[in-house]
Structure formats: C-alpha cells, structure tokens
Coordinates of C-alpha atoms in Angstrom, one line a residue:
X120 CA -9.0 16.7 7.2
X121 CA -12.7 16.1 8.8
X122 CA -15.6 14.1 7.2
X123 CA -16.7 17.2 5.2
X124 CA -14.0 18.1 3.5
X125 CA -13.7 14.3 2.5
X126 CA -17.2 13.5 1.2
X127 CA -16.5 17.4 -1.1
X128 CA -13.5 16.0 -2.2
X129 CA -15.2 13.0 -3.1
X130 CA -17.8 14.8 -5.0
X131 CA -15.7 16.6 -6.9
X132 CA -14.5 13.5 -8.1
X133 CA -17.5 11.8 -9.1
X134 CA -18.7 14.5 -11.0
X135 CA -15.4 14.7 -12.8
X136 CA -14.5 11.5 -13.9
X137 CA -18.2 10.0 -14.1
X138 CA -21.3 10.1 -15.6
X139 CA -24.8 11.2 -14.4
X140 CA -26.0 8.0 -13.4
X141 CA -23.3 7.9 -10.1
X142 CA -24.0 8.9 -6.8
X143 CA -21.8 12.0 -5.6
X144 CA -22.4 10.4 -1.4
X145 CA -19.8 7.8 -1.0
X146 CA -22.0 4.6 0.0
X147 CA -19.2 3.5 2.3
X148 CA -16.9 6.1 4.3
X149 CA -14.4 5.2 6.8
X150 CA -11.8 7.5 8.4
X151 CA -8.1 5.8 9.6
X152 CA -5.4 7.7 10.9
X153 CA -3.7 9.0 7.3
X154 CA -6.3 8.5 5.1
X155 CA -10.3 8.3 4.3
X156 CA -11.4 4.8 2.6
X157 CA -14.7 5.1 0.5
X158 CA -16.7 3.4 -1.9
X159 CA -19.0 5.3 -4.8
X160 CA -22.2 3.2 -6.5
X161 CA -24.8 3.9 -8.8
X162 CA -27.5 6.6 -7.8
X163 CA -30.2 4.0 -8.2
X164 CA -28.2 1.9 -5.9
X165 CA -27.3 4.1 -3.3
X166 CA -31.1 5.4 -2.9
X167 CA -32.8 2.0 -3.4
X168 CA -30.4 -1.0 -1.8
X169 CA -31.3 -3.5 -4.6
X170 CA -29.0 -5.7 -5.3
X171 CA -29.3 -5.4 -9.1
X172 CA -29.1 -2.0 -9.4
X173 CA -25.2 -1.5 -8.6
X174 CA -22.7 -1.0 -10.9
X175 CA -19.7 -3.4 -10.5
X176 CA -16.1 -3.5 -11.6
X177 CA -14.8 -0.1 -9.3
X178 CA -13.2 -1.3 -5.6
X179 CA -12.7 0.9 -2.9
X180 CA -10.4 4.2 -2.9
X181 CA -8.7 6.0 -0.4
X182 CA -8.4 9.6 0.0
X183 CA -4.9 10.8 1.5
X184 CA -5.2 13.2 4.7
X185 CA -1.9 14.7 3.7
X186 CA -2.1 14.7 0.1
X187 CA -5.7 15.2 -0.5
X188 CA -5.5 12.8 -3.4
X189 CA -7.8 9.9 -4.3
X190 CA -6.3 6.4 -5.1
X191 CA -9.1 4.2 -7.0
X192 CA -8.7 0.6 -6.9
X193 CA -10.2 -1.8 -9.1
X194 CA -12.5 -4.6 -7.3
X195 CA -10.4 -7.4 -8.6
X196 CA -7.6 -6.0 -6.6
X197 CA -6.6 -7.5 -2.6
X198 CA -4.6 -6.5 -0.2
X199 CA -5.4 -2.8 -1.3
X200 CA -4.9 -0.8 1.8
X201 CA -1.2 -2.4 2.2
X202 CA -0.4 -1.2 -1.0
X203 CA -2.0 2.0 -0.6
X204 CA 0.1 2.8 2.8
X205 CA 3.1 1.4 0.6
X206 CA 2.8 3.7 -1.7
X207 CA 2.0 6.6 0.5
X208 CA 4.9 6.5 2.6
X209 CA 7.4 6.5 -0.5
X210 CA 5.4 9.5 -2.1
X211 CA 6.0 11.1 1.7
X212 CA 9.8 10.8 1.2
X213 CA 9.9 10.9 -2.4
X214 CA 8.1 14.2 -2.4
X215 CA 10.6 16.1 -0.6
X216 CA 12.7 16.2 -3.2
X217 CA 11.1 14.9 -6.0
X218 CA 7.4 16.3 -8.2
X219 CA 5.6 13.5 -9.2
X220 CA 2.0 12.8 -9.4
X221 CA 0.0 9.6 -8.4
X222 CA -0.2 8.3 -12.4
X223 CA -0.4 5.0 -13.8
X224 CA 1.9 5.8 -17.2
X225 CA 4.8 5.2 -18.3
X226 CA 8.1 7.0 -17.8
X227 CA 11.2 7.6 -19.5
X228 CA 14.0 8.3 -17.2
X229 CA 17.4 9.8 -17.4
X230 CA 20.2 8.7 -14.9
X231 CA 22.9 11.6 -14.8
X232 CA 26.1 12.0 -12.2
X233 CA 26.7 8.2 -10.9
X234 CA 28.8 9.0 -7.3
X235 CA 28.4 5.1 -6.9
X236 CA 28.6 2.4 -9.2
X237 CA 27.9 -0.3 -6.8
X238 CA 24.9 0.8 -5.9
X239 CA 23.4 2.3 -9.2
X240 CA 23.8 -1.6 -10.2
X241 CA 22.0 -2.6 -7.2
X242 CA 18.9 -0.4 -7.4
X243 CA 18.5 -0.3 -11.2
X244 CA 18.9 -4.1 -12.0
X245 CA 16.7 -4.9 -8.8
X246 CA 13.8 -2.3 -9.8
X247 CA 13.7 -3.3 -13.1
X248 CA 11.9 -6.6 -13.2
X249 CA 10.9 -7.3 -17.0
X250 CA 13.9 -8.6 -18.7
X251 CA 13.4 -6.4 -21.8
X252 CA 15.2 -4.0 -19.7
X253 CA 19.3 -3.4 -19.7
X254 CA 21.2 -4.2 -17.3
X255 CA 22.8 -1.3 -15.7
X256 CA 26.5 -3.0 -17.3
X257 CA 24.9 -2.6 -20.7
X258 CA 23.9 0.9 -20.1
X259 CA 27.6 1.4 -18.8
X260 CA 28.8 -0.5 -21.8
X261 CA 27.0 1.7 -24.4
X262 CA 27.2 5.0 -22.6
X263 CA 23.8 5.9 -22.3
X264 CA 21.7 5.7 -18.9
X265 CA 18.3 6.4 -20.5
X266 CA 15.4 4.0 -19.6
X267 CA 12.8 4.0 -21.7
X268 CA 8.9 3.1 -20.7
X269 CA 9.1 2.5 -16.9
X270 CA 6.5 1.5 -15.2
X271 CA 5.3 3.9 -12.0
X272 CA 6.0 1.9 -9.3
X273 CA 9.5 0.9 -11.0
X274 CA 10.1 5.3 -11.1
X275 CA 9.0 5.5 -7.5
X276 CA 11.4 2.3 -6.1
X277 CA 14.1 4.6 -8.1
X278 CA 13.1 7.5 -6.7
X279 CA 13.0 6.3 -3.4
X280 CA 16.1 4.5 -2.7
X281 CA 18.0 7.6 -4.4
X282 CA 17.2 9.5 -1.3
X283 CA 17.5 6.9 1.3
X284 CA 20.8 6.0 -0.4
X285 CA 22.0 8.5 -3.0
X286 CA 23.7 7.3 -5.8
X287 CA 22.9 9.5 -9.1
X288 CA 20.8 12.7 -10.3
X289 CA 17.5 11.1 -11.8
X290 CA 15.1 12.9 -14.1
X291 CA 11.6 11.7 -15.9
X292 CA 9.3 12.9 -18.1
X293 CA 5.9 10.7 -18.8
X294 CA 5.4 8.9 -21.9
X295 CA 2.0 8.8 -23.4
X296 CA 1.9 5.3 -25.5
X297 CA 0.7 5.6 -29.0
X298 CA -2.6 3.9 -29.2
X299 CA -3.2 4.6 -25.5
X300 CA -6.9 5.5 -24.2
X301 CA -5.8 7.3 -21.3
X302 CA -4.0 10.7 -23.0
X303 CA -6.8 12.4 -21.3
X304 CA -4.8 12.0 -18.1
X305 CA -9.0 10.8 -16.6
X306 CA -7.0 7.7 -14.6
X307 CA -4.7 10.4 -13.0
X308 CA -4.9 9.2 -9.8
X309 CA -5.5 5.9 -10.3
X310 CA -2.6 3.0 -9.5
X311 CA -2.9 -0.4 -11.4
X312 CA -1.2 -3.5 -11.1
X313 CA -0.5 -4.8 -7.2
X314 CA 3.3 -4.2 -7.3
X315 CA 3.6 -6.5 -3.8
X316 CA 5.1 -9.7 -5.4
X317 CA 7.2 -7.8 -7.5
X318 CA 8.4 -5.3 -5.4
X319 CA 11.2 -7.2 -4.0
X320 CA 14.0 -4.5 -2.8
X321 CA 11.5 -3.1 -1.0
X322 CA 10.6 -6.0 0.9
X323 CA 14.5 -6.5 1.6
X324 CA 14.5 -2.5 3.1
X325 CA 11.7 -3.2 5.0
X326 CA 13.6 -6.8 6.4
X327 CA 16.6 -5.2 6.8
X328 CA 15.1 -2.3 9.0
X329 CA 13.0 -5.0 11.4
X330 CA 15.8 -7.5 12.0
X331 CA 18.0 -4.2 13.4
X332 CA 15.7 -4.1 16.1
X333 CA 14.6 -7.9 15.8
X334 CA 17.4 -9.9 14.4
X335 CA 15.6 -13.3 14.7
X336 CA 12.9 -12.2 12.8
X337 CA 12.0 -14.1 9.7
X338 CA 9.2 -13.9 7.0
X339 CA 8.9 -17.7 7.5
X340 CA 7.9 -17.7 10.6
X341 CA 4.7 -17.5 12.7
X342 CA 4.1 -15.7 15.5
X343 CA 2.0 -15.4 18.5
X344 CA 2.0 -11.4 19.1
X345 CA 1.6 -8.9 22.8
X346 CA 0.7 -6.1 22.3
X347 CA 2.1 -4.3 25.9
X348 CA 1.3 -0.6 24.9
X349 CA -0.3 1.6 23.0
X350 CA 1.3 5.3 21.8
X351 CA -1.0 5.8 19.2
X352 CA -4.3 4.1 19.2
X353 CA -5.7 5.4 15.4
X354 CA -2.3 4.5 14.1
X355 CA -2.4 1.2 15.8
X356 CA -5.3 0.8 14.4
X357 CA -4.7 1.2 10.9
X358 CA -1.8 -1.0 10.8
X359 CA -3.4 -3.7 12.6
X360 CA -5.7 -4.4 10.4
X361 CA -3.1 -5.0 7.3
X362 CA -1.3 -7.4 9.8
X363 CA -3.4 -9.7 9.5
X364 CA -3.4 -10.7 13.1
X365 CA -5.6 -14.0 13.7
X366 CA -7.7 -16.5 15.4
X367 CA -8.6 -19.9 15.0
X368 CA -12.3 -20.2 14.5
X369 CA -15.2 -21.2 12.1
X370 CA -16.6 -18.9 9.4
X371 CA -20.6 -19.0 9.5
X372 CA -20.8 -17.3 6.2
X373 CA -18.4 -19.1 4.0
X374 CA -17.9 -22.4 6.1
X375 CA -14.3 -22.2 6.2
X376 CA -12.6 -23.6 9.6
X377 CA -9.2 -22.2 10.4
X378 CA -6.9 -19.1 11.2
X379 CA -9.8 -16.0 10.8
X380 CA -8.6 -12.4 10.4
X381 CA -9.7 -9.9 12.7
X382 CA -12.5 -7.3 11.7
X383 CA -11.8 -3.7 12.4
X384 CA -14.4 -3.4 15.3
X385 CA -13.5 -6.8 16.8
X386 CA -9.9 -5.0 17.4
X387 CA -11.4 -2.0 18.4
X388 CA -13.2 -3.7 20.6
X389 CA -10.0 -5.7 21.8
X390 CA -7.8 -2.0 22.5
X391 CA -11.3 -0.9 24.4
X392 CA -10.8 -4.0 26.8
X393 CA -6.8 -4.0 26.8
X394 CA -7.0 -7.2 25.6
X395 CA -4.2 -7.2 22.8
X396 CA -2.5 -10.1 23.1
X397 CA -3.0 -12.3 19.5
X398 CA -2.6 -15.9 19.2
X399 CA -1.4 -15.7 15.6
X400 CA 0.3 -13.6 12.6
X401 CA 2.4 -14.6 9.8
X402 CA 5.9 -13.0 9.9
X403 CA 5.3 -12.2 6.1
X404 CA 1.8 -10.1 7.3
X405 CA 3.3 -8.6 10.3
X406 CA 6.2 -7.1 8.0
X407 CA 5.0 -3.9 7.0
X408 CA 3.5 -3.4 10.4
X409 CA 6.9 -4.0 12.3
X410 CA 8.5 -1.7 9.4
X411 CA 6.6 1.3 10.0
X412 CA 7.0 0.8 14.0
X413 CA 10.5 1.5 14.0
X414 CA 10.2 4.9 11.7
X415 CA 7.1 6.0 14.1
X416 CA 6.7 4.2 16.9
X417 CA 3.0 3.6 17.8
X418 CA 3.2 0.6 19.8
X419 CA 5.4 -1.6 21.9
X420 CA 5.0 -5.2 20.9
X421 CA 6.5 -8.9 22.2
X422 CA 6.3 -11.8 19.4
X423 CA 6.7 -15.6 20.4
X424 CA 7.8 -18.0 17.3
X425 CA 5.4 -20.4 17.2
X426 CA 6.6 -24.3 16.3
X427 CA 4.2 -26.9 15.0
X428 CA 3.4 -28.2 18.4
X429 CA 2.0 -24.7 19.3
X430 CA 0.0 -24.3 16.0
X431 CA -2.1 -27.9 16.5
X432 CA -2.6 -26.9 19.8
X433 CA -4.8 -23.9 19.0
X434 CA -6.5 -25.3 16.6
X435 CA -7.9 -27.7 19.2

C-alpha cells in the first residue's frame, strides 16, 4: 500500500462516517512497516492552524497495509499503537481460519466438540474476566457451552488460542444490545476499551514464548539493551518505538527530569549512525517487542539486568 491509496482510503472514510465540516486530508500521516497512522480534524482547522478551531475528542487511527481497515482510537486512549499491533497480529492468525470483522459489539458464542477439557478450562475461565460469566465447570455442570454477550477482545483471545492450541469448534454470531446507538454498524471498525491490563493469558503467551529463548527474562526487571543487528530496519522501527527504550534526561516542555522515551526520528537518527545500544527499558515495555522477534526476526539484540547501583549511576 503507497501514500495514495492511503490518504483514498482515508477519504472514503471521512466522508462516510462524518459530516461536512471534516477535512477528507488526514492532518497527520505517517507510514510504519504494517500499517499507516493518521489523524483527521476540522476543515477550518486543517486550512487555518488556529488553535480554536479543531474539533477534539477523536485520537489517532491506523490504517492496516494488509487488511486495508481503519482502527479509530479515541484521544483518551494511551498506549494505542501497542494495542493496535496486538490486535493485528491475532486478526493475522485468527483470520485464517476464522471471518470476523474489526467490531466493538457484543457476541454470543457457541463452544461445540471439546477434544480437551483441560484446556477449554484454561482458556475460557482466563478470557473471561467479568465474574458475571460461568465458569467453564458450570457450563459442564448444566450442559450448555453457550456464552452470552462477549466482549470483542474476549471472542478474539478465544479465537486465537483455539488455533494456537486447539481444543473445541467455536461459533459466534453478534449481538446488537437493545437500547444500543450503534445498530447502524457506523463504529464498525472502531476498538474501545484498552484490553492491555486485562488481557492477561496473552501476556503469559507472550512470556512464555520470550523466556524459550531468554529464560532469565522477567517483566520486573530493567534492562540496559544492544542492539548488534539489524534484519529489518522499518520493522525495527516500528517496534522500537512501542518499547519504550529510554534515556535519562530533562524535559524542556513539561519540566519533568528522569527516564525520557525516545522520539521516532531520534531512533531514526540512532539506526542512521549505528548507534543502537540503549541505556534503559522496562522488561514489561520490551515484552511485546522481544515477543514478535522470535515469530519474525528483525533484529539481534543483547539485554544487561540493570541493579540499583547501575540505575543511580545514570541518573548522575
């Protein structure tokens, strides 16, 4: 996908899902290795640059190179792109077996042909965090594995670890909630609530996966990182920047002294000078980053545990 074909896609959006007074030219567009990042405004805003005339409430959004779908985000919401490139790499897997659109309803799902009962146990009573939801014992006890208004992200984590680990046939249909403004299907793209906190078997995968290749890895930890080599330099790029990889420094603009996150052209400007060697990174950042390294390799990197003696020492 080139810029083109981004900034129509974009259009198209715009003038389908707003009103007259937005501007179809993205007023931020960005390209990363799987995906497009933008940012739409007002018309007045766009044209003019005053302050007062932009519209707020709507974040960024991302359009998927292998999709060709736009995610919108919310401006309330952090840590978007992490959840975006979460969310993308499950609808990868997912969508080789599976058809299911980028929606934020509800689901009801229908769990048919159990081959394991271990981990049907272990997948639907970790998925399913709100306690208003059985147990997969009391769906054995009652003979009925129906689960009624599941969230999306809950239907993907299902989805998901059924193919990585196959334990039962799964079917869905969406549930439009009485009373609900959105039967219109205009937010069918659109993700909601930051599942990060509560997406909890995920983040166990994920662990799992790194410590096979790094068994003294832990979440707790921080690390200084090496980076020795580069495969792919876009890809690199793109998870770099949700690694949060730091430096110890003062902030001009907000007056805060301590660990500062890289900007995307400051590590540009670092892989430019092969100069990739970070002096800090919390092993809970760096998780998602080390995760997709060992399904696609894109770079070769050393990590050093850093104790408390080594923290105080760069901050002086």
């Amino acid at each position: 996908m080139h810029e083109k074909e981004a900034k129509e896609i974009i259009k198209k959006y715009v003038l389908e899902n707003f009103d007259e007074r937005w501007h179809t030219e993205p007023l931020f567009l960005r390209e990363y290795y799987d995906f497009f990042k933008f940012y739409i405004n007002s018309k007045e805003y766009v044209e003019t640059g005053e302050f007062g005339k932009q519209f707020v409430g709507l974040g960024g959004a991302f359009i998927s190179k292998k999709f060709k779908e736009i995610v919108q985000y919310g401006s309330a919401h952090h840590g978007i792109t992490e959840e975006y490139l979460q969310t993308e790499h499950k609808l990868s897997l997912i969508r080789t077996k599976y058809k299911i659109d980028r929606a934020d309803y509800h689901y009801n799902v229908f769990i048919q042909n159990i081959t394991d009962e271990k981990k049907a146990s272990k997948y639907i009573d970790g998925i399913w965090i709100h306690s208003w939801q059985p147990t997969f014992e009391e769906m054995k006890s009652q003979n009925s594995y129906k689960l009624s208004s599941i969230d999306y992200f809950g239907l993907l984590n299902l989805l998901y670890f059924n193919i990585i680990n196959p334990f039962c046939e799964i079917s869905y249909e969406k549930k439009i909630l009485i009373g609900h403004d959105d039967i219109n299907e205009l937010r069918q793209f659109e993700c909601i609530n930051n599942y990060h906190s509560e997406d909890n078997l995920f983040q166990e995968y994920m662990l799992h996966k790194v410590n096979t290749a790094r068994p003294a890895f832990s979440l707790e930890k921080c690390y200084g990182a090496s980076v020795t080599e580069v495969y792919e330099h876009e890809q690199f790029l793109q998870y770099a920047l949700i690694a949060r990889f730091r430096y110890y420094g003062y902030d001009d603009q907000t007056g805060f002294e301590g660990f500062l996150c890289y900007y995307d052209n400051e590590i540009e400007q670092r892989i430019k000078e092969k100069n990739m060697s970070f002096e800090y990174v919390k092993g809970k950042d760096i998780l998602f980053f080390l995760f997709m390294n060992t399904i696609t390799p894109f770079c070769k990197i050393e990590l050093n545990v850093l104790n408390d003696e080594n923290i105080q020492q760069l901050k002086t």
